[in-house]
Tab-separated table of C-alpha atoms in Angstrom:
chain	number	residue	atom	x	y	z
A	1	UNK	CA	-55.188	5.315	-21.232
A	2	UNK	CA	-54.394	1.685	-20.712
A	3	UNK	CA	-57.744	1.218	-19.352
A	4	UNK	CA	-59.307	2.031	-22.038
A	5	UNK	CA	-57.430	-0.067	-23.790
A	6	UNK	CA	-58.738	-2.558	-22.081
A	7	UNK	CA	-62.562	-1.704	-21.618
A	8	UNK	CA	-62.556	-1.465	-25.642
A	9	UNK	CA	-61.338	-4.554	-26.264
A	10	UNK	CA	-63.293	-6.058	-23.951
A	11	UNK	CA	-66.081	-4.210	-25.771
A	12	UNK	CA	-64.951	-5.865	-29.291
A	13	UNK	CA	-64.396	-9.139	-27.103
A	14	UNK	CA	-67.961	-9.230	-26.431
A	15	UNK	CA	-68.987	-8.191	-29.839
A	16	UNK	CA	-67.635	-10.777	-31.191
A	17	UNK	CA	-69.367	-13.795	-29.094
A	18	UNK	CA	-72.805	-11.916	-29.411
A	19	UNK	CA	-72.326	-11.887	-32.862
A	20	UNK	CA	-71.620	-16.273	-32.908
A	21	UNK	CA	-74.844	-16.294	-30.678
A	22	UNK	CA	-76.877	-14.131	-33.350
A	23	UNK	CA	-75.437	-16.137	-35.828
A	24	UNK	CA	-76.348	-19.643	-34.253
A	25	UNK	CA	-79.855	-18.535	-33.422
A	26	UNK	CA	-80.131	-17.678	-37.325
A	27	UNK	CA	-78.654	-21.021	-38.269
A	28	UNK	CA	-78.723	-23.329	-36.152
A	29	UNK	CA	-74.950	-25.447	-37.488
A	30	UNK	CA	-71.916	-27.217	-35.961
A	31	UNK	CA	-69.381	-24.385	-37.339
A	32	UNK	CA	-71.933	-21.855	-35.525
A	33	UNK	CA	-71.420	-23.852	-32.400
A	34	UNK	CA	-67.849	-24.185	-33.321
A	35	UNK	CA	-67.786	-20.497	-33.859
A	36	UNK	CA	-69.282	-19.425	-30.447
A	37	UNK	CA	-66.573	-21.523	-28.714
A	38	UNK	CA	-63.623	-19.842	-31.562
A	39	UNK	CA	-64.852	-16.380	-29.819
A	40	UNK	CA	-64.760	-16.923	-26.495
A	41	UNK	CA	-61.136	-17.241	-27.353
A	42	UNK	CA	-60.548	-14.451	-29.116
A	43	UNK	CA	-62.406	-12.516	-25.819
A	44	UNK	CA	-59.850	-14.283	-23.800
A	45	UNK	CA	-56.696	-13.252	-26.220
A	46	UNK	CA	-58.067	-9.790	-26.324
A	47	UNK	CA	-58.687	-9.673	-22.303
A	48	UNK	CA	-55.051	-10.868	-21.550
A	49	UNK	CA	-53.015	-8.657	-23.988
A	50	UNK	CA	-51.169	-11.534	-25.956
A	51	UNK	CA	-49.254	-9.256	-28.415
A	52	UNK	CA	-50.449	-8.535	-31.352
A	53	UNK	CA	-53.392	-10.153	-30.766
A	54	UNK	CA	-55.420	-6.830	-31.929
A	55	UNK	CA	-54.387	-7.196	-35.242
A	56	UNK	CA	-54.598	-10.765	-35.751
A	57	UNK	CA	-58.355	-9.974	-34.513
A	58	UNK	CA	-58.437	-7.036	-36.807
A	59	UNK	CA	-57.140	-9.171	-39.794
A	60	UNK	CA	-59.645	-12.129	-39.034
A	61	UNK	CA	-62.637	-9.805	-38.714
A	62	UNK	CA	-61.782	-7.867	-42.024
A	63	UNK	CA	-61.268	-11.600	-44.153
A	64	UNK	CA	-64.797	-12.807	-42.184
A	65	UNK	CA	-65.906	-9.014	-43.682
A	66	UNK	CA	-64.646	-9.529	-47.541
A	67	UNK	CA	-65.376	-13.558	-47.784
A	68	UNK	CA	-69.417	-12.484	-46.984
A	69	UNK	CA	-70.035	-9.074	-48.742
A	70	UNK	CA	-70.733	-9.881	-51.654
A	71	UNK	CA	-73.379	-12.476	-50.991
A	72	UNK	CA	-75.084	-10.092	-48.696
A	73	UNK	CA	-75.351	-7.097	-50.959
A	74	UNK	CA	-76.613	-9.923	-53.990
A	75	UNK	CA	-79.136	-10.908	-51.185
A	76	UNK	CA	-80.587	-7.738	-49.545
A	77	UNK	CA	-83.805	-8.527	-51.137
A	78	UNK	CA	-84.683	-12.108	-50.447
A	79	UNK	CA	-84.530	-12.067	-46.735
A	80	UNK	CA	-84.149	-9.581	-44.262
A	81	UNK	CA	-81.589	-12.059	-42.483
A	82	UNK	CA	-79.039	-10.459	-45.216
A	83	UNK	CA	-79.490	-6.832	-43.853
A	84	UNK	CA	-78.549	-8.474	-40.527
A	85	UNK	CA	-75.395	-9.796	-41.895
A	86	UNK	CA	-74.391	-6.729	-43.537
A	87	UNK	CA	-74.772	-4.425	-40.604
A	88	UNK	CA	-72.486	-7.571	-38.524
A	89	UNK	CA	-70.109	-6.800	-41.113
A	90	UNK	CA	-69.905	-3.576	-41.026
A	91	UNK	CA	-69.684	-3.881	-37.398
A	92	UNK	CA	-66.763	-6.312	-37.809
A	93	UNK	CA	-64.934	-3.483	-39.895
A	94	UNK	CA	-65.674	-0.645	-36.990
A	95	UNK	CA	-64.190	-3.647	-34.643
A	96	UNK	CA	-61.119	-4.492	-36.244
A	97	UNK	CA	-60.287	-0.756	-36.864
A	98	UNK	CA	-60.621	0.269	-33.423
A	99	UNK	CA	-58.407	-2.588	-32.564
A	100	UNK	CA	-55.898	-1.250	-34.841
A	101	UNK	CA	-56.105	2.567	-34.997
A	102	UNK	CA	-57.341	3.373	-31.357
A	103	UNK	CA	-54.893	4.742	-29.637
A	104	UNK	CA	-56.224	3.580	-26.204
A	105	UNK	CA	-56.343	-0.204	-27.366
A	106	UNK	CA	-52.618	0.317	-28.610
A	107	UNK	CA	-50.880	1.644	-25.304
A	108	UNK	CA	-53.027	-1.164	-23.714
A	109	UNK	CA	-50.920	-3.962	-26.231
A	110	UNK	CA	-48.177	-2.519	-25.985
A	111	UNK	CA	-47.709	-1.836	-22.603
């Protein structure tokens, strides 16, 4: 059970840094670049079970989720760059509840 845990946070882990690649190939910016650099963190974090780490994660992706909506949704019609961004965060809220409702990903924190 624990490793499965493990291989779906890795998953989210990895979701995360495509997701600041995407992004930084869409707009090319220093708090993209900075952002690529903030996930390969949160991959490590996630890879070496620092506790409570999945909901920090979970809590991050869900704010990152709510502070964009909006402006998506408002958007869907000038640019098909906002239907991107509003699958990612939609993807962001599968993420973060895996990382806090999977039972797998729990017993692999809190093990």
């Amino acid at each position: 059970m624990s490793e499965t845990g493990k291989k779906l946070s890795a998953v989210v882990g990895i979701y995360i840094i495509a997701k600041a690649v995407l992004n930084l190939i869409l707009g090319f910016s220093f708090v993209n670049i900075l952002m690529v650099l903030v996930a390969g963190v949160i991959f490590v974090l996630l890879y070496k079970r620092i506790p409570y780490c999945n909901y920090i994660v979970a809590v991050y992706l869900a704010l990152v989720f709510l502070a964009h909506f909006w402006t998506n949704i408002t958007n869907l019609g000038n640019s098909f760059v906002y239907w991107i961004y509003l699958a990612e965060g939609i993807l962001d809220l599968l993420a973060g509840a895996t990382l806090v409702f999977n039972k797998n990903v729990k017993a692999y924190f809190n093990d």
